Short mmCIF file of C-alpha atoms in Angstrom, two decimals:
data_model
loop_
_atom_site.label_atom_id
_atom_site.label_comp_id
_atom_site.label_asym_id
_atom_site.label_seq_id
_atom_site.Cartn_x
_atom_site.Cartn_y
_atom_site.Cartn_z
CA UNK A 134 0.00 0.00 0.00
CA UNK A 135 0.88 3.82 -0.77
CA UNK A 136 2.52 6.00 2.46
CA UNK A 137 0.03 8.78 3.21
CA UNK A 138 1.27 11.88 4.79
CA UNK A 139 -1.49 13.10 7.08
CA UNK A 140 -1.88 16.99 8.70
CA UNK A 141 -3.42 17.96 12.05
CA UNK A 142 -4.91 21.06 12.37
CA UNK A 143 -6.27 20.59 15.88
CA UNK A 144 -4.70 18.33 18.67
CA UNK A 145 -5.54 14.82 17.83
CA UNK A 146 -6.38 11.92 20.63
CA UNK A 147 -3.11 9.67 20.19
CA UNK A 148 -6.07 7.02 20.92
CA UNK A 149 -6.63 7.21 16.84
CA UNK A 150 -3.87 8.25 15.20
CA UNK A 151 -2.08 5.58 16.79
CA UNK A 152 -4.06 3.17 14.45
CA UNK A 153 -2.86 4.01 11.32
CA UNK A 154 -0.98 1.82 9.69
CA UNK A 155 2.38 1.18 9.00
CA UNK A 156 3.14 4.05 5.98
CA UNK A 157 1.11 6.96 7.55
CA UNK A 158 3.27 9.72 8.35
CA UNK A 159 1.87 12.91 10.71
CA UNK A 160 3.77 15.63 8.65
CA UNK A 161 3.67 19.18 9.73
CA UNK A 162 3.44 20.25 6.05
CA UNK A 163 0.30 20.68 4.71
CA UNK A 164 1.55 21.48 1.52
CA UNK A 165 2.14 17.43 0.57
CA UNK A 166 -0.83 16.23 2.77
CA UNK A 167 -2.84 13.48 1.44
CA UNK A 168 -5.17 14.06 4.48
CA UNK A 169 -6.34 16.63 7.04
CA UNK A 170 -7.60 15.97 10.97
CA UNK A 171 -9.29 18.53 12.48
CA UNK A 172 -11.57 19.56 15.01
CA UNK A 173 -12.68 23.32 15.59
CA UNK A 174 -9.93 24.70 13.23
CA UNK A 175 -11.84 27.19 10.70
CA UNK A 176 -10.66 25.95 7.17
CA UNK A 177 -12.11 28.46 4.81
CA UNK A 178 -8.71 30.60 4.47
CA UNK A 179 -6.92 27.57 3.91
CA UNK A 180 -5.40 26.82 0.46
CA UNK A 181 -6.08 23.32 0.29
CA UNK A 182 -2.94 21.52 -1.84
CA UNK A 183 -3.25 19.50 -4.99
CA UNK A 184 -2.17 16.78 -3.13
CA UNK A 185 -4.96 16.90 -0.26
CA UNK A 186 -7.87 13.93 -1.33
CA UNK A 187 -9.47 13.91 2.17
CA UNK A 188 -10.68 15.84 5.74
CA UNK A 189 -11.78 14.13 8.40
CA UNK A 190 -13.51 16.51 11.00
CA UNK A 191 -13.24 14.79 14.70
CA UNK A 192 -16.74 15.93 15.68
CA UNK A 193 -20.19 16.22 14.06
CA UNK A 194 -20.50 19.71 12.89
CA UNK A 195 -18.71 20.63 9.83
CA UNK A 196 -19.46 24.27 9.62
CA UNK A 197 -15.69 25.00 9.63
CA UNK A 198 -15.02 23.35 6.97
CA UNK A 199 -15.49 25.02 2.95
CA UNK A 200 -17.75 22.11 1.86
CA UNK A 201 -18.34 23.39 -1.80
CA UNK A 202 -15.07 24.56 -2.41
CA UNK A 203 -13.79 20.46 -1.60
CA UNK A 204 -16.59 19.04 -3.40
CA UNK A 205 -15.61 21.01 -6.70
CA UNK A 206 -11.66 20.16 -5.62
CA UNK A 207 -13.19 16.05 -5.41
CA UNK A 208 -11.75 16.10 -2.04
CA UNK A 209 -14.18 13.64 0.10
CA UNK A 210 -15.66 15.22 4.10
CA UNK A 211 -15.69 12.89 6.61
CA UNK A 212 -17.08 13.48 9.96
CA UNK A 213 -18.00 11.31 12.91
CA UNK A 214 -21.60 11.49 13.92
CA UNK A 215 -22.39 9.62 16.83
CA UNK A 216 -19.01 9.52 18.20
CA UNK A 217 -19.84 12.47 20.98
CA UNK A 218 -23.04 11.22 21.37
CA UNK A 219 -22.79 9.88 24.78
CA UNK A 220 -21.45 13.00 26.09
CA UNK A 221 -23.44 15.65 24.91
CA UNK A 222 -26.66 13.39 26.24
CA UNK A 223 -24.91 14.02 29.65
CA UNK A 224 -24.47 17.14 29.48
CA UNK A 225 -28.23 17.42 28.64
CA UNK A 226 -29.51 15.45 31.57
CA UNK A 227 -27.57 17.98 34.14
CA UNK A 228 -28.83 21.15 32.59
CA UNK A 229 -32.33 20.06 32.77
CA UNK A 230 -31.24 19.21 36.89
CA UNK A 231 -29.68 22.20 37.07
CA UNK A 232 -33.04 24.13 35.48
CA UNK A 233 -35.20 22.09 37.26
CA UNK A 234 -33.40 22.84 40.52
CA UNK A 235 -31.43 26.13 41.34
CA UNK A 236 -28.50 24.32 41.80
CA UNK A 237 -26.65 27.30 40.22
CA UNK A 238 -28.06 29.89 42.26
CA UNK A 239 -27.78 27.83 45.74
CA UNK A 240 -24.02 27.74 44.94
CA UNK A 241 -23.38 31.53 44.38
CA UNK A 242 -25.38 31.54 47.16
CA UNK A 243 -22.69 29.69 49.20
CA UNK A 244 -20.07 31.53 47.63
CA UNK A 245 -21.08 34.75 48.63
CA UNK A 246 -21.85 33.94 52.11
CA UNK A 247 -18.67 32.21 52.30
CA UNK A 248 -17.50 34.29 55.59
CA UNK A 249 -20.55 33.95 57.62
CA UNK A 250 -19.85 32.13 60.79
CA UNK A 251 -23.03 31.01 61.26
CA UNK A 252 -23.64 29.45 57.73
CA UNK A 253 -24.91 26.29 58.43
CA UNK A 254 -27.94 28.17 60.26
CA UNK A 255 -28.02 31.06 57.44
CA UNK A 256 -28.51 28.02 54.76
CA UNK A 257 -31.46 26.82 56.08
CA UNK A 258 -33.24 30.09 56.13
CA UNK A 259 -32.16 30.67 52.70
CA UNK A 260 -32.63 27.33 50.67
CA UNK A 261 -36.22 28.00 50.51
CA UNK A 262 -35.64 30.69 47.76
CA UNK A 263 -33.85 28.08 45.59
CA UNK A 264 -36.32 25.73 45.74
CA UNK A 265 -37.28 23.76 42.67
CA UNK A 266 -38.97 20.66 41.09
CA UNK A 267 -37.97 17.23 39.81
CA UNK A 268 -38.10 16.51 36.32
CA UNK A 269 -40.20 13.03 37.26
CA UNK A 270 -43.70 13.10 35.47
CA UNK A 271 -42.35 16.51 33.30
CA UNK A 272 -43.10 16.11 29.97
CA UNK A 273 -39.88 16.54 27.61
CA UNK A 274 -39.95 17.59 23.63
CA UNK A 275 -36.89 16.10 21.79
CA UNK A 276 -36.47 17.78 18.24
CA UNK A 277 -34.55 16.00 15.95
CA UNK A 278 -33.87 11.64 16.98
CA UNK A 279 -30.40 11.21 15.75
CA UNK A 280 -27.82 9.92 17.75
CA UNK A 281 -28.02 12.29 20.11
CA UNK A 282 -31.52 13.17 20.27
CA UNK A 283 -32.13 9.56 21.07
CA UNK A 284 -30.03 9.27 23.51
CA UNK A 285 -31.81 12.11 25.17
CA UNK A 286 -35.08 10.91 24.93
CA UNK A 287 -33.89 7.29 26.26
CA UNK A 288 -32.51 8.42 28.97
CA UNK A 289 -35.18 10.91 30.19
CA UNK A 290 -37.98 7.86 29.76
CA UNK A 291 -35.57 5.97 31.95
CA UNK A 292 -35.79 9.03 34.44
CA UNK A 293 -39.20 8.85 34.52
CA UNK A 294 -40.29 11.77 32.08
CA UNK A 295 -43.12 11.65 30.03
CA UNK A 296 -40.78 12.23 26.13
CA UNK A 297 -42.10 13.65 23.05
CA UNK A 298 -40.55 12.82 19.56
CA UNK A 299 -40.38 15.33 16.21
CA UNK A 300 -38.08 14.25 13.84
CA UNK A 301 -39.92 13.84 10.08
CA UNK A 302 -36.78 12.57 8.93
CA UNK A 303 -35.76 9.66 11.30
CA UNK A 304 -33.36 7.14 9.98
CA UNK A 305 -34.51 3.40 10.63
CA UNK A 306 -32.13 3.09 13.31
CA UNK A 307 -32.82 5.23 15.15
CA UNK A 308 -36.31 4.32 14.59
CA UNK A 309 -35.33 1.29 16.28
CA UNK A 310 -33.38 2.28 19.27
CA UNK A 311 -36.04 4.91 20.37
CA UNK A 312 -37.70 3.24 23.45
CA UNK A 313 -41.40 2.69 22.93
CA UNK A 314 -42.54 5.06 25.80
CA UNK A 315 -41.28 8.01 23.25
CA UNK A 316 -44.30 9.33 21.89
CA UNK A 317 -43.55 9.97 18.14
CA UNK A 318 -45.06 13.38 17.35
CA UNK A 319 -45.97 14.04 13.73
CA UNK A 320 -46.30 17.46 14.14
CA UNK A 321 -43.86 19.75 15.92
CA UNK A 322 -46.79 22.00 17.45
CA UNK A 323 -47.34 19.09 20.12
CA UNK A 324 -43.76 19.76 21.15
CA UNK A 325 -44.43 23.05 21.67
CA UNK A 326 -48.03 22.96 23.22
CA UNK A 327 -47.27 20.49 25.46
CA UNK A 328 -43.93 20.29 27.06
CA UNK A 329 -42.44 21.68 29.94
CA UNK A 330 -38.76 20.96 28.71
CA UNK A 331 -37.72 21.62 24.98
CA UNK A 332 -34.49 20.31 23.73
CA UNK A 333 -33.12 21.21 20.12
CA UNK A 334 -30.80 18.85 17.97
CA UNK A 335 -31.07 18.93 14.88
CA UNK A 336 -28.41 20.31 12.49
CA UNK A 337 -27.93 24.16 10.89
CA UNK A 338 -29.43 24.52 7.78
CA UNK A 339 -31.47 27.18 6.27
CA UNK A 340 -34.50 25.86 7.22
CA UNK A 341 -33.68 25.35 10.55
CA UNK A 342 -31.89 28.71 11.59
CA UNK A 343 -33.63 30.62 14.13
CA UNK A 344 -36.55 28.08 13.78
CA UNK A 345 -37.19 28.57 17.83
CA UNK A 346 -38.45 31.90 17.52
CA UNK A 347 -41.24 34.31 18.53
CA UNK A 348 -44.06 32.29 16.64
CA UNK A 349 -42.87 28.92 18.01
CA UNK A 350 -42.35 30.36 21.75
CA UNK A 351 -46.04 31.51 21.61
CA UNK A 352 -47.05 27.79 21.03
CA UNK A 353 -45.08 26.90 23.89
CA UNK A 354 -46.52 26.79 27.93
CA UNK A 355 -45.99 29.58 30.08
CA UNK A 356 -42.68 29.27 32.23
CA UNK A 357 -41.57 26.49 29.38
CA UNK A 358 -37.88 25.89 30.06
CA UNK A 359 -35.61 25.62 26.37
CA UNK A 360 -32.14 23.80 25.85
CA UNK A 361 -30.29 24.38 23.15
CA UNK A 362 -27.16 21.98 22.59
CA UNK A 363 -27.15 21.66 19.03
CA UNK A 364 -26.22 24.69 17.02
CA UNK A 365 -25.73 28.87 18.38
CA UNK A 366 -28.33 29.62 15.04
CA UNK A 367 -31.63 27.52 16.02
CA UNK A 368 -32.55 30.11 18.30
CA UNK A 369 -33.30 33.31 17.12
CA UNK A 370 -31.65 35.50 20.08
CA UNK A 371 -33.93 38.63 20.44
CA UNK A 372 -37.13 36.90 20.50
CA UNK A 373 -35.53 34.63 23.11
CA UNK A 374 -34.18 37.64 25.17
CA UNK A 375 -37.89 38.91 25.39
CA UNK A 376 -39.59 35.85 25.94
CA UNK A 377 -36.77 35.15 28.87
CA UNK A 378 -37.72 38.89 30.24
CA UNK A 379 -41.49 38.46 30.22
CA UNK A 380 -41.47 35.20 31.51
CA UNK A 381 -42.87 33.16 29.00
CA UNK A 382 -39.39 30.99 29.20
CA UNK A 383 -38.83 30.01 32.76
CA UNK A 384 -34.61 29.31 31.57
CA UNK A 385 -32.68 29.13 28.44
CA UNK A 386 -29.94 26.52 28.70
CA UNK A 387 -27.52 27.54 26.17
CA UNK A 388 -24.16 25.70 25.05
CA UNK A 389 -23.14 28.88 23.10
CA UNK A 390 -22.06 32.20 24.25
CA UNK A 391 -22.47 35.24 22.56
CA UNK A 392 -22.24 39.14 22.87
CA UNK A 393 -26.78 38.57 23.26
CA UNK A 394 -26.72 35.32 25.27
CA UNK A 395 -24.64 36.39 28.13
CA UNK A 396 -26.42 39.13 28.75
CA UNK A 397 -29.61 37.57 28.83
CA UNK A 398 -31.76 36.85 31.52
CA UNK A 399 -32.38 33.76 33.80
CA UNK A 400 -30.12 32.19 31.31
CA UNK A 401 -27.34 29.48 32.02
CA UNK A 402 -24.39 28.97 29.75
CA UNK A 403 -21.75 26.41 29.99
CA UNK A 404 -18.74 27.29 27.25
CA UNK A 405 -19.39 24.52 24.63
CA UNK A 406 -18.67 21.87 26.58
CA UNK A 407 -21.06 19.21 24.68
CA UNK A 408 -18.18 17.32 23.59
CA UNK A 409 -15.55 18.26 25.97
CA UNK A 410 -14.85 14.79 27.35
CA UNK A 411 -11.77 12.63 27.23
CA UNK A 412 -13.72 9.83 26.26
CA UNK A 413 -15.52 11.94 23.50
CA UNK A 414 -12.32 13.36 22.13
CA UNK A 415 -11.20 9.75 21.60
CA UNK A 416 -14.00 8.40 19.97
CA UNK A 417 -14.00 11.11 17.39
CA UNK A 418 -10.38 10.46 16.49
CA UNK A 419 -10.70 6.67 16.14
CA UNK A 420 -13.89 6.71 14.00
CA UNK A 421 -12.38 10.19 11.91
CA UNK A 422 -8.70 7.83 11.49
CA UNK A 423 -10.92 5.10 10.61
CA UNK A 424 -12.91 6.50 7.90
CA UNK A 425 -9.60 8.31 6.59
CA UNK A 426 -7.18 5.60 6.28
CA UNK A 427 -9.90 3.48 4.88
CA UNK A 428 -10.58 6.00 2.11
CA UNK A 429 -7.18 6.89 0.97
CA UNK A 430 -6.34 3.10 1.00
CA UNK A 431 -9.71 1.31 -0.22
CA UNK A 432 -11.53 3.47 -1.72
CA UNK A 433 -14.19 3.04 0.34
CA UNK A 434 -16.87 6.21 1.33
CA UNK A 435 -18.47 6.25 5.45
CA UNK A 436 -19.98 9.00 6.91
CA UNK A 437 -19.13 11.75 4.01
CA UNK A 438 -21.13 14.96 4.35
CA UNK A 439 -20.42 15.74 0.87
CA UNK A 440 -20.13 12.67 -1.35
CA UNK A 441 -22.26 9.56 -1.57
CA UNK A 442 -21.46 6.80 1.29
CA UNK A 443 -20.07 3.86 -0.64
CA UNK A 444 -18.05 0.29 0.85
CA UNK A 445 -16.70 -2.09 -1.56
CA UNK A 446 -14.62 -3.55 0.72
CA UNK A 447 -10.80 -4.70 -0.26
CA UNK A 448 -9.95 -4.46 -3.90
CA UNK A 449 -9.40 -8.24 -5.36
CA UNK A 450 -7.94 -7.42 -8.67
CA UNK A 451 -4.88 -6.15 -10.02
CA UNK A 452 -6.18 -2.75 -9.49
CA UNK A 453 -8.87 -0.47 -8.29
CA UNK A 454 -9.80 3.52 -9.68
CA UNK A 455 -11.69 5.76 -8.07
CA UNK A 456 -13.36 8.76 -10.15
CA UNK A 457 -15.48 11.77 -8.41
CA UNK A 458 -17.46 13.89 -10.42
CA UNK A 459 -20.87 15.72 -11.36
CA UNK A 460 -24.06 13.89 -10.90
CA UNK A 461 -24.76 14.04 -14.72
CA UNK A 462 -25.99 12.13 -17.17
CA UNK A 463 -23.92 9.54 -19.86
CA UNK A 464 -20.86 9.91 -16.85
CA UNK A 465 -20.88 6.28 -16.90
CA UNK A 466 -21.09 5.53 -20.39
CA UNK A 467 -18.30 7.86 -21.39
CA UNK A 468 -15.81 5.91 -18.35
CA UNK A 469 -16.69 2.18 -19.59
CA UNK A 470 -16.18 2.96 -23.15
CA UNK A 471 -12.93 4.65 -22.63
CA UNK A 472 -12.29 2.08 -20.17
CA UNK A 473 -13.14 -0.52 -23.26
CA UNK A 474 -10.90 1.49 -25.96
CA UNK A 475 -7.72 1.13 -23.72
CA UNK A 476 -8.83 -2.63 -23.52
CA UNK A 477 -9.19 -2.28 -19.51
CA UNK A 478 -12.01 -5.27 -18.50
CA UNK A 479 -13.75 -3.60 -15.84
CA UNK A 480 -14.14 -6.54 -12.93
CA UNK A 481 -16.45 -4.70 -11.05
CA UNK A 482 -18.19 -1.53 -11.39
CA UNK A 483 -19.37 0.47 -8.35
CA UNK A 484 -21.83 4.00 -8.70
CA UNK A 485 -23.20 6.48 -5.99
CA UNK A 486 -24.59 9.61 -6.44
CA UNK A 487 -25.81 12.36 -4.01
CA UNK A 488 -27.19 15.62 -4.94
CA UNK A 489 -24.40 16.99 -7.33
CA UNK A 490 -22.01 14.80 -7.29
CA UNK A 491 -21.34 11.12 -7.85
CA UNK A 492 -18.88 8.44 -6.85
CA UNK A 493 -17.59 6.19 -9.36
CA UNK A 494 -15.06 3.01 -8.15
CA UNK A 495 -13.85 0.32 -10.88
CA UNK A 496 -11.68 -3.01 -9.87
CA UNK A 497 -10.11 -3.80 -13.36
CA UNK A 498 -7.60 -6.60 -14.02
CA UNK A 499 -4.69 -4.70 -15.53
CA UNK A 500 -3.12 -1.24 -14.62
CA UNK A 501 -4.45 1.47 -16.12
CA UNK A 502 -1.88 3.39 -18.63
CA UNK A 503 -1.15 7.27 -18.07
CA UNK A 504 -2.91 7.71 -21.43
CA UNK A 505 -5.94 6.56 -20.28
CA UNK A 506 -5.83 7.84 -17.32
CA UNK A 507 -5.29 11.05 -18.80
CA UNK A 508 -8.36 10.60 -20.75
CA UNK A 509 -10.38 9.32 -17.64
CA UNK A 510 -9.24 12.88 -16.49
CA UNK A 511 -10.12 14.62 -19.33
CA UNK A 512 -14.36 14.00 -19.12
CA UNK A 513 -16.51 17.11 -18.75
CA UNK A 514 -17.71 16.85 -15.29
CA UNK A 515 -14.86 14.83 -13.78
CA UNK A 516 -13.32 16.56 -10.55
CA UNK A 517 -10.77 14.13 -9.72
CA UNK A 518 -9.12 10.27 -10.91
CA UNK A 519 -7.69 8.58 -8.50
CA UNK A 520 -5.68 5.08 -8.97
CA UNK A 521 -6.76 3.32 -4.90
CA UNK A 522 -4.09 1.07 -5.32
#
């Protein structure tokens, strides 16, 4: 197999870049990277090199990363949904405790009467102004059931909550791992109109940015309490600051701070932390190194945000090509019958498409020749020709 050169932009776990394989290389140039790591570094400056066919974000969101401009360059996005999953549930759980209860407030509390002598009397006059309520019997709107939304709305049955379920585009497996209690709601206005806890995760697109806003708050219960662990842009800020100041939204539990959020009130922030775990920092780098080594190598396509999934496994011929390019039509005619001309016998023939673009992977029994491949190169609509081994 080929040595790979591979570039970190963040800090890496060792955890996965310990698994590559004999032949990877972590270089410090990115000028002769075949790959890129990376976790919160923003990309979009970034000349990308000729030599650069992958990017493998350790983490779920991909919002740092110039999607179109790779996709047009026929360099393949990875990222590693899932992989944080566990943690960010967590970190779900304890802000509802700490909204349910005013476990924040009891502490500064503390804090601040830190040089009383007489605390332990003081706190027993005082708890009764942090009083709160258990989240047992609440009823608990989960928008958007992927990984992490499930594991939300497993966890809260499991605590005894009565969980709602909006997501009208639910994968089958999640499907199947949602516990039964979860009531699947087919329309998002039963979130809102019935809830007492909302919790947000579903990605940032244009149809979902600022999608918690005035209208939707109106829906809601008085004193409704909102989380928001997903993206900064679900929630649109100023209708939230006035719905927080009326009292229409008992708390806002944010993950994201900004110049509007911190000055909000009865708002509680923690400093995007969803993922912040050692065990969640690993995971992402094992599944990212995974999905990386097994592209450059194989071929093969898991968890791309910008090209069409695709696993043929381990090439078993003399040699395997891998073509990305425009989801157009006659693509595959014009590769087999060049492939034909330069009397190549295509073993196996392998096509994905998605959106705009399509994946194209061949096993043929001889090597290709440069004039062919030249050729392969040449098609209108072709972004990149890549000989996998």
């Amino acid at each position: 197999m080929k040595d790979r050169r591979i570039y970190c932009f963040n800090k890496i776990s060792p955890v996965g870049t310990d698994l590559f394989r004999k032949g990877y290389e972590l270089t410090e140039e990115l000028s002769d990277a075949h790959g890129i790591l990376v976790r919160s570094a923003n990309l979009f400056e970034t000349e990308l090199p000729g030599s650069l066919r992958a990017i493998a974000r350790a983490g779920a969101g991909v919002n740092n990363i110039p999607i179109d401009k790779c996709s047009e360059q026929g360099v393949v996005v990875f990222n590693t949904p899932g992989a944080n999953a566990n943690a960010v549930k967590e970190l779900v759980v304890a802000a509802m405790l700490l909204c349910a209860r005013d476990i924040t407030g009891g502490m500064k509390w503390v804090e601040k009467n830190s040089d009383d002598p007489d605390i332990a009397k003081s706190v027993e006059k005082a708890k009764k102004d942090f009083a709160g309520h258990e989240i047992k019997g609440k009823k608990l709107g989960v928008i958007g059931l992927g990984a992490i939304g499930v594991l939300v709305a497993n966890t809260a049955v499991s605590l005894g909550m009565e969980v709602y379920g909006y997501d009208p585009y639910i994968s089958i497996g999640a499907a199947w791992n949602l516990k039964r209690e979860v009531k699947h709601s087919e329309k998002i206005e039963e979130l809102y109109e019935n809830c007492d806890f909302i919790t947000v995760h579903v990605p940032a697109t244009a149809d979902t940015k600022g999608m918690i806003n005035k209208a939707a708050i109106d829906m809601m219960k008085d004193g409704v309490n909102i989380l928001n662990f997903a993206r900064d842009v679900l929630i649109n800020d100023d209708d939230m600051a006035e719905a927080l100041a009326s009292g229409k939204v008992h708390r806002y539990i944010t993950d994201f701070a900004n110049p509007k959020t911190v000055k909000m009130k009865n708002v509680l922030i923690t400093p995007h932390l969803g993922a912040s775990t050692e065990e969640s920092e690993e995971n992402c780098a094992v599944m990212a190194v995974k999905e990386l080594q097994d592209y450059l190598d194989n071929g093969n396509i898991c968890h791309s945000v910008n090209y069409p999934d695709l696993d043929a496994g381990v090439c078993p011929t003399e040699s395997r090509i891998a073509c990305l390019h425009h989801n157009v039509p006659n693509m595959l005619g014009q590769i087999t019958a060049l492939m034909g001309e330069a009397d190549i016998n295509i073993a196996t023939l392998y096509n994905k498409s998605r959106d705009k673009y399509a994946y194209t992977l061949m096993d043929i029994e001889t090597r290709i020749t440069d004039e062919a491949l030249e050729k392969l190169m040449n098609i209108g609509g072709m972004l990149r020709v890549r000989i996998v081994k």
